[in-house]
XYZ file of N, CA and C in Angstrom:
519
model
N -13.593 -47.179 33.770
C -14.105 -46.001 33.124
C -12.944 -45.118 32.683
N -13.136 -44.502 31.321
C -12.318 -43.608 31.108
C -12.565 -42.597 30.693
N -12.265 -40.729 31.058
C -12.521 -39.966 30.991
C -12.323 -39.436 29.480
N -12.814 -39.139 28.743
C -12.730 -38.651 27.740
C -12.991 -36.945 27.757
N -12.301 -35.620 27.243
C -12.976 -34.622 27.116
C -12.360 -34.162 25.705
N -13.775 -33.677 25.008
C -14.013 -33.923 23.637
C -13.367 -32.014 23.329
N -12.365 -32.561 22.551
C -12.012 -30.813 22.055
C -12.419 -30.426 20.400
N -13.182 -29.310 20.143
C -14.269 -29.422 19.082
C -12.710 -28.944 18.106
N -13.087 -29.423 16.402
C -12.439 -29.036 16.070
C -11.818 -27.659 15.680
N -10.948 -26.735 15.077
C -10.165 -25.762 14.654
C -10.487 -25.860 13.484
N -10.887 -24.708 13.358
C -11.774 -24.081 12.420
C -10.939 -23.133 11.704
N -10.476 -23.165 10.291
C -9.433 -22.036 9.922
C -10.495 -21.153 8.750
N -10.647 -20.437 8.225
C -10.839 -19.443 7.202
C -10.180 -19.063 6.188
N -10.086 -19.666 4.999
C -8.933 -18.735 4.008
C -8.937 -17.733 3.831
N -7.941 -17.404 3.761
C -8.025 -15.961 3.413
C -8.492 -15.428 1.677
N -8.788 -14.209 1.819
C -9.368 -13.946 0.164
C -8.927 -12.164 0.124
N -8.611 -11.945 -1.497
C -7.933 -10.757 -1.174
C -8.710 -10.009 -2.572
N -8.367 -8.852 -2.373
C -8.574 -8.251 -3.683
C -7.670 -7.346 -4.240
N -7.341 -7.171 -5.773
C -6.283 -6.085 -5.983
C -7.322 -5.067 -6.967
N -6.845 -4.143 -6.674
C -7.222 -2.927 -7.346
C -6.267 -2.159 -8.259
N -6.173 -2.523 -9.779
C -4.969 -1.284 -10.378
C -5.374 -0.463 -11.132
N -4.536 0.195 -11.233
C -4.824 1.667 -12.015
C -3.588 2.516 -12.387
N -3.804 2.681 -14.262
C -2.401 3.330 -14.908
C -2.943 4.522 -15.239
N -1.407 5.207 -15.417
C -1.278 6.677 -15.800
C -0.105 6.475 -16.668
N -0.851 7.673 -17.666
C 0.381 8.180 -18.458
C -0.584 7.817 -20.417
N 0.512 8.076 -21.422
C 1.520 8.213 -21.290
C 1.764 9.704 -21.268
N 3.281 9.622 -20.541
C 4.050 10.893 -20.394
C 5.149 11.234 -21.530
N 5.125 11.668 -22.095
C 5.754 11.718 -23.214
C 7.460 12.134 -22.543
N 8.443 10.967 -22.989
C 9.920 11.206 -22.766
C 10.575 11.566 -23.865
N 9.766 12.340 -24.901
C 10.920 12.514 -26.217
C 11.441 11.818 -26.636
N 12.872 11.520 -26.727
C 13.363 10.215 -28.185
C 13.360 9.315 -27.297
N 13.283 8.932 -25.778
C 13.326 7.696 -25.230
C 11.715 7.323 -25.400
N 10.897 7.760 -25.705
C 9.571 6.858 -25.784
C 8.590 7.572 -24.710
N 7.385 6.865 -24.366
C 6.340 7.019 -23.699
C 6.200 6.145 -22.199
N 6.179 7.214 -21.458
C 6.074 6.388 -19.600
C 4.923 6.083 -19.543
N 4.676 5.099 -18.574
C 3.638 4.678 -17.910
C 3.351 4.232 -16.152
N 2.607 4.752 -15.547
C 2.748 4.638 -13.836
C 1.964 3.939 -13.634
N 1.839 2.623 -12.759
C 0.733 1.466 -12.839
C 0.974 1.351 -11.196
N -0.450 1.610 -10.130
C -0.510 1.445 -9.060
C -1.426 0.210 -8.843
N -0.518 -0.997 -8.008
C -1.772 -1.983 -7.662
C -1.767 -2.021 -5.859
N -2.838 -2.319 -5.623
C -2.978 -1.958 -4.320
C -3.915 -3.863 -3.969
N -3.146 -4.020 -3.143
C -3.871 -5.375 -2.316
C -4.549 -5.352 -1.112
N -5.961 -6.009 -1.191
C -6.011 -5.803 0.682
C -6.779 -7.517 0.431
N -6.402 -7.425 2.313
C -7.174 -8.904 2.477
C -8.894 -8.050 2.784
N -9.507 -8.988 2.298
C -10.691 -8.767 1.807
C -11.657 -9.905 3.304
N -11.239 -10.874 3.901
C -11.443 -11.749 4.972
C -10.625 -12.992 5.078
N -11.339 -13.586 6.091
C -10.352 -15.100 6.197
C -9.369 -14.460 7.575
N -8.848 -15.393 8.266
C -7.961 -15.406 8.772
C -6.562 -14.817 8.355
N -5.701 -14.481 8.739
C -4.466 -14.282 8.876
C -3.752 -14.726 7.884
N -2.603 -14.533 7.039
C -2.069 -15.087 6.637
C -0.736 -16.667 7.068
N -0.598 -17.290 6.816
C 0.126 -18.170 6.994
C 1.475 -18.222 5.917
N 1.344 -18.059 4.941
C 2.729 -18.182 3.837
C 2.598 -16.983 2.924
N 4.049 -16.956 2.592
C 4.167 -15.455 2.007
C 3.133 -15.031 0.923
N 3.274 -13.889 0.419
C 2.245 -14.125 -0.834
C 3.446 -13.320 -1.787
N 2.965 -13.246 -3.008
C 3.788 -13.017 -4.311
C 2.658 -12.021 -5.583
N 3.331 -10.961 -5.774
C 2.352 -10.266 -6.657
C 3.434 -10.812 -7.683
N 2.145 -11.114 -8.960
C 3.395 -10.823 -10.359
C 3.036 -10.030 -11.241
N 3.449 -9.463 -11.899
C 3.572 -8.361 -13.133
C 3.155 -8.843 -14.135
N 1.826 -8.416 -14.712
C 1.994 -9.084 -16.118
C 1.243 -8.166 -17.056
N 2.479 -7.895 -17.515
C 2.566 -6.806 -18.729
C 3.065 -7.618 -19.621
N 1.915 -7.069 -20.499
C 1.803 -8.015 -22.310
C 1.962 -7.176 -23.384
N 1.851 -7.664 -24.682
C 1.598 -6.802 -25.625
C 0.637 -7.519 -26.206
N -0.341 -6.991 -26.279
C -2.152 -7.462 -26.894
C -1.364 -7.824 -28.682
N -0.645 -7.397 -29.422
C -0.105 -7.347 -30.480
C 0.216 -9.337 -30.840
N 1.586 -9.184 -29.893
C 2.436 -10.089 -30.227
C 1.665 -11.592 -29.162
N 1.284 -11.104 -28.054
C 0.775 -12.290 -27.150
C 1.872 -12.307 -26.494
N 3.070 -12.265 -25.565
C 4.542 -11.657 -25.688
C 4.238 -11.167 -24.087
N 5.245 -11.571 -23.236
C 5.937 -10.799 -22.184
C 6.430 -9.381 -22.564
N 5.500 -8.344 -22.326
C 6.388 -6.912 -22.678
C 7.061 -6.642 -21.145
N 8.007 -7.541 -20.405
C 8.140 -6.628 -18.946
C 10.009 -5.921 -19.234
N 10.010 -6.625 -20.692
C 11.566 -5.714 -20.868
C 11.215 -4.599 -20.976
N 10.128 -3.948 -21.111
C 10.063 -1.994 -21.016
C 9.765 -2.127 -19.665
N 9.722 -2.523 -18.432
C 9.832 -2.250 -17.022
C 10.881 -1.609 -16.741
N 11.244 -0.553 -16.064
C 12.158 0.094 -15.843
C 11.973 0.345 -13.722
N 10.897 0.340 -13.491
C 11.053 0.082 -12.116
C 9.696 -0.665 -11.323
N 9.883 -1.413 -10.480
C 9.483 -2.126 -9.430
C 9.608 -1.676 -8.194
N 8.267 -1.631 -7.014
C 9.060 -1.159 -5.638
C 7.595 -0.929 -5.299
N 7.531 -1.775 -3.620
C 6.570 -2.222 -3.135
C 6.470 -1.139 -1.796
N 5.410 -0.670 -0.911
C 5.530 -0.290 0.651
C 6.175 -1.419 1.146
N 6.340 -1.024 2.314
C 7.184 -1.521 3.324
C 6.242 -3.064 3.658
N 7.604 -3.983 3.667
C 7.252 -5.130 3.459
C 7.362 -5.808 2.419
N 7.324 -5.230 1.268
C 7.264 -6.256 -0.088
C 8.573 -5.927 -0.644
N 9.013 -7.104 -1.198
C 10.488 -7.075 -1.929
C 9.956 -7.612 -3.203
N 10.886 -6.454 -4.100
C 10.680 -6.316 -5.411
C 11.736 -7.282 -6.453
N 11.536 -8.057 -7.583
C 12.813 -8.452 -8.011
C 11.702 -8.328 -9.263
N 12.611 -7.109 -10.359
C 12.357 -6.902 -11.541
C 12.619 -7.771 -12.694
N 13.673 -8.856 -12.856
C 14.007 -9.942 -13.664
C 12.669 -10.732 -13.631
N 12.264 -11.296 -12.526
C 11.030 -12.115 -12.978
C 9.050 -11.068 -12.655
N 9.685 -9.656 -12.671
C 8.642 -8.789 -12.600
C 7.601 -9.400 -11.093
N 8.149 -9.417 -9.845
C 6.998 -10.254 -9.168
C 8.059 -9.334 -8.088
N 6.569 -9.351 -6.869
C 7.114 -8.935 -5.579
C 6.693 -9.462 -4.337
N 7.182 -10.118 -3.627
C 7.078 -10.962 -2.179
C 6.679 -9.892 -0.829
N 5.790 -10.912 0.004
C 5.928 -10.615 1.236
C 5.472 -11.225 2.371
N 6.156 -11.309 3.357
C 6.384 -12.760 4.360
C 4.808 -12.315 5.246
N 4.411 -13.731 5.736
C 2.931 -13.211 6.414
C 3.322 -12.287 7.851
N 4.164 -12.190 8.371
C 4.114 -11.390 9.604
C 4.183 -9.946 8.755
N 4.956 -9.784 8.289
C 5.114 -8.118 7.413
C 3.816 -7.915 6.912
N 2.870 -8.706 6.553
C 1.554 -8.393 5.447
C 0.416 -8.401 6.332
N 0.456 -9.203 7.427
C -0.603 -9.217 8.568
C -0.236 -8.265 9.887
N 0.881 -7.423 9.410
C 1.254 -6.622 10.593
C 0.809 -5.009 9.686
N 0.577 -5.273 8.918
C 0.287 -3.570 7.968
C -1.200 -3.682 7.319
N -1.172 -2.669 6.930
C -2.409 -2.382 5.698
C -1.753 -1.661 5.144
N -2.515 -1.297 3.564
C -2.241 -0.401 2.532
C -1.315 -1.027 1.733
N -1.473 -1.921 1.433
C -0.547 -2.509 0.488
C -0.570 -2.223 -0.996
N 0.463 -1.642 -1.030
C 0.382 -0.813 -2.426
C 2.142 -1.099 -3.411
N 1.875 -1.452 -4.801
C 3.147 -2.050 -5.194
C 3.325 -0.990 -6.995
N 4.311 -0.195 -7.119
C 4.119 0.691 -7.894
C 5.014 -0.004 -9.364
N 4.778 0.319 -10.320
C 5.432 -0.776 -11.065
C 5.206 0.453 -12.425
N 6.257 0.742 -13.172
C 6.819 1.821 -13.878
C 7.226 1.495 -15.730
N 6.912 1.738 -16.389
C 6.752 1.310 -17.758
C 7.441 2.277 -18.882
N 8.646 2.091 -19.487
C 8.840 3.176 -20.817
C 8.819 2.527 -21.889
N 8.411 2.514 -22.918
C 8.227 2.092 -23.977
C 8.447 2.703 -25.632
N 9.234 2.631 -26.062
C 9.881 3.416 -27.570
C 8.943 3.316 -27.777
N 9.291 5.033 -28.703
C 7.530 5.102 -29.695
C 7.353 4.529 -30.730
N 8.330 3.572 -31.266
C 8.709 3.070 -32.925
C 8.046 1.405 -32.286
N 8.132 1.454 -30.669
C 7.144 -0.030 -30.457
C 5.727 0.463 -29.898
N 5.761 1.443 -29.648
C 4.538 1.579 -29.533
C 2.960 1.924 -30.158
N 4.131 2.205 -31.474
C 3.038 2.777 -32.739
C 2.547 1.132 -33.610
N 3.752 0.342 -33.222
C 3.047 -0.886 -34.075
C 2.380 -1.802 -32.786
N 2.145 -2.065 -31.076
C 1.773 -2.778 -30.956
C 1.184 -2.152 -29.482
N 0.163 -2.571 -29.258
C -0.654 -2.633 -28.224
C -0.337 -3.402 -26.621
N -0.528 -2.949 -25.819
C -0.369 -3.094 -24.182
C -1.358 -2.985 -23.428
N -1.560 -4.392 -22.488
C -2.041 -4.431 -21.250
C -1.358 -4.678 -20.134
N -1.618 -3.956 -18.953
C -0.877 -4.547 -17.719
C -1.934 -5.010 -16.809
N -1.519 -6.568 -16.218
C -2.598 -7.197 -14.794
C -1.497 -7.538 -13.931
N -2.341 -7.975 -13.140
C -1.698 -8.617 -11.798
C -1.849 -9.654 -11.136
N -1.289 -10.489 -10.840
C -1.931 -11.876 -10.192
C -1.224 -12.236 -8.738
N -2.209 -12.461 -7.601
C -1.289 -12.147 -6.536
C -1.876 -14.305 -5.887
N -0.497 -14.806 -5.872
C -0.297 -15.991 -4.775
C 0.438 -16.100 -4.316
N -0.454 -17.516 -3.212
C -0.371 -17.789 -1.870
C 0.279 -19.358 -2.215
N 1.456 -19.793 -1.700
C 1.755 -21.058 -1.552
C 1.599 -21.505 -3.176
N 1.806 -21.217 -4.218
C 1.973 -22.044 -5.593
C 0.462 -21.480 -6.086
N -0.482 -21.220 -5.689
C -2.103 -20.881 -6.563
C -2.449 -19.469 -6.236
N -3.365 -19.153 -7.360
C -3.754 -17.966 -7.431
C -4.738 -17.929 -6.862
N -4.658 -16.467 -5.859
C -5.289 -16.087 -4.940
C -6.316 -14.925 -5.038
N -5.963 -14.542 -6.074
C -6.842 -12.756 -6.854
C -5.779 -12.641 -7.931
N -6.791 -12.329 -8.792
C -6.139 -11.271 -10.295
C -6.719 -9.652 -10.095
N -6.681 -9.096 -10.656
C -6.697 -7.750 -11.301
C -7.132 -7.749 -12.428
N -8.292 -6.699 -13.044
C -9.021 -6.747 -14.220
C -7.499 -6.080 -14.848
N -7.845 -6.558 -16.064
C -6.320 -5.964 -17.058
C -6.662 -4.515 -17.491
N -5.710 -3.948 -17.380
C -6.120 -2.246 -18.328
C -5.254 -2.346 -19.118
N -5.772 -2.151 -20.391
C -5.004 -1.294 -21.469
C -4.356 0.201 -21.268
N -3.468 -0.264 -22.074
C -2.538 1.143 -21.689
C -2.751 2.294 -23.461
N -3.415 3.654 -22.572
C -3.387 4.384 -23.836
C -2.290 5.147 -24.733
N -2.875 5.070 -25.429
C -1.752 5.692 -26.491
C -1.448 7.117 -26.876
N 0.126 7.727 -26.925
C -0.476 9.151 -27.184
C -1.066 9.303 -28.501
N -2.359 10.524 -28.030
C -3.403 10.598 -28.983
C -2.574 11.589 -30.670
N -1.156 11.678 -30.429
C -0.463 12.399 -31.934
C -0.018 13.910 -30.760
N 0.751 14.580 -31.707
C 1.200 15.491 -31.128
C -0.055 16.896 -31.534
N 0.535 17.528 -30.836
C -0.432 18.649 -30.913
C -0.428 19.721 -32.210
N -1.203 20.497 -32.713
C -1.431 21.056 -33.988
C -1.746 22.494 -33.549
N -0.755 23.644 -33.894
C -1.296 24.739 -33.190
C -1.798 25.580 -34.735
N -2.439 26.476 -34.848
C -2.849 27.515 -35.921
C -2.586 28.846 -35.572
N -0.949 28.965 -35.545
C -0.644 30.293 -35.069
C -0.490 31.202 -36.694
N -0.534 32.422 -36.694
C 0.135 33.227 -37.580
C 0.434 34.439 -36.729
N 1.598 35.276 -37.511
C 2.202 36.451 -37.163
C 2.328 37.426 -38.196
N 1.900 38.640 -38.052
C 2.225 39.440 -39.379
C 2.954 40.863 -38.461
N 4.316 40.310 -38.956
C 5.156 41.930 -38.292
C 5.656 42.691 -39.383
N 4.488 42.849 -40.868
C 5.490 43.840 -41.246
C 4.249 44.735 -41.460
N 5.128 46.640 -41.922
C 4.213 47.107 -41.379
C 3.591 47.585 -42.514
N 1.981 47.742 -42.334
C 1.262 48.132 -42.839
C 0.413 49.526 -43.238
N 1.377 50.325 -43.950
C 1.018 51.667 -43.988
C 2.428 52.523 -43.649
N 2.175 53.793 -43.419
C 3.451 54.302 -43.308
C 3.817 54.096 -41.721
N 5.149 54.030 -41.905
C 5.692 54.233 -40.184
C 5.387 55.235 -39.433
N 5.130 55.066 -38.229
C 4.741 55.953 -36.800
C 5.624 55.957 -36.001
N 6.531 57.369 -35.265
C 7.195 56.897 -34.599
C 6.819 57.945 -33.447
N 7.051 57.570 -32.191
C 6.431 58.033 -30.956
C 7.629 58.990 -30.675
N 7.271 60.265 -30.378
C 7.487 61.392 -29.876
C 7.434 61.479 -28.437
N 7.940 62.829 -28.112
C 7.614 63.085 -26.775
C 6.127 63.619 -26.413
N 5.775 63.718 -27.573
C 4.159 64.225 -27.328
C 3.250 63.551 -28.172
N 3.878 62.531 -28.964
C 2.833 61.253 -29.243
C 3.467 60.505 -30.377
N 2.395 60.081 -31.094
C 3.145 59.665 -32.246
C 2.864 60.300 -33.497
N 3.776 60.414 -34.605
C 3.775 61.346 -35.657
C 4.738 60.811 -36.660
């Protein structure tokens, strides 16, 4: 006879995440062009734990050309835990750092000349993987445009009308 004791199997859960973004701006920089502030925020949504790093990437387009716009990126920079590398617009983070926090939030910064921005159109998304596949996107937002400069309808009339008045010690006369 031989004892057998049966160990049930290990049961894992993938994990599943969601990103949430959202831009601001533009801020008008004068002759350098128009800013833009783009917050994406990740959370694990369920599943187990992470096991391998994950990777947000940047993907800022121009709706115009079809075109990588991430040469108007001017900054990248993740909370604690995520490392940023602006050349390929994407930001890392190892599973102990990402399963040891919440609030994962990755801020990603946009200027854009106004001489490119008057001829072509912009969206920014996000696509965040795990081990080589995509794990969650981000709905894309278009980025708005400034709506023209402002138009004021001032007038001034300082000359004078009628004879001069000049104020006394006891009024004017």
């Amino acid at each position: 006879c031989e004892n057998i004791t049966w160990k049930p199997p290990v049961v894992s859960t993938p994990a599943t995440f969601s990103i949430k973004e959202s831009c601001r701006g533009p801020f008008d920089q004068g002759v350098d062009g128009q800013s833009y502030s783009c917050t994406i925020n990740i959370t694990q949504t369920g599943g187990d734990p992470i096991t391998q790093p994950l990777m947000m990437t940047e993907l800022f387009s121009s709706l115009t050309t079809g075109q990588s716009a991430t040469q108007f990126m001017i900054g990248l920079q993740g909370t604690t835990g995520w490392t940023c590398d602006m050349p390929t617009a994407s930001c890392s983070i190892q599973p102990a750092a990402f399963n040891g926090t919440t609030g994962h939030q990755i801020g990603a910064f946009f200027l854009i000349p106004n001489g490119v921005l008057a001829e072509q159109d912009f969206e920014n998304c996000a696509a965040l993987s795990m081990g080589g596949a995509t794990v969650a996107t981000s709905d894309c937002l278009t980025l708005d445009e400034p709506s023209g400069d402002p138009e004021f309808e001032v007038s001034k009339d300082c000359k004078p009308t009628g004879e001069r008045m000049v104020m006394g010690a006891s009024g004017w006369f």
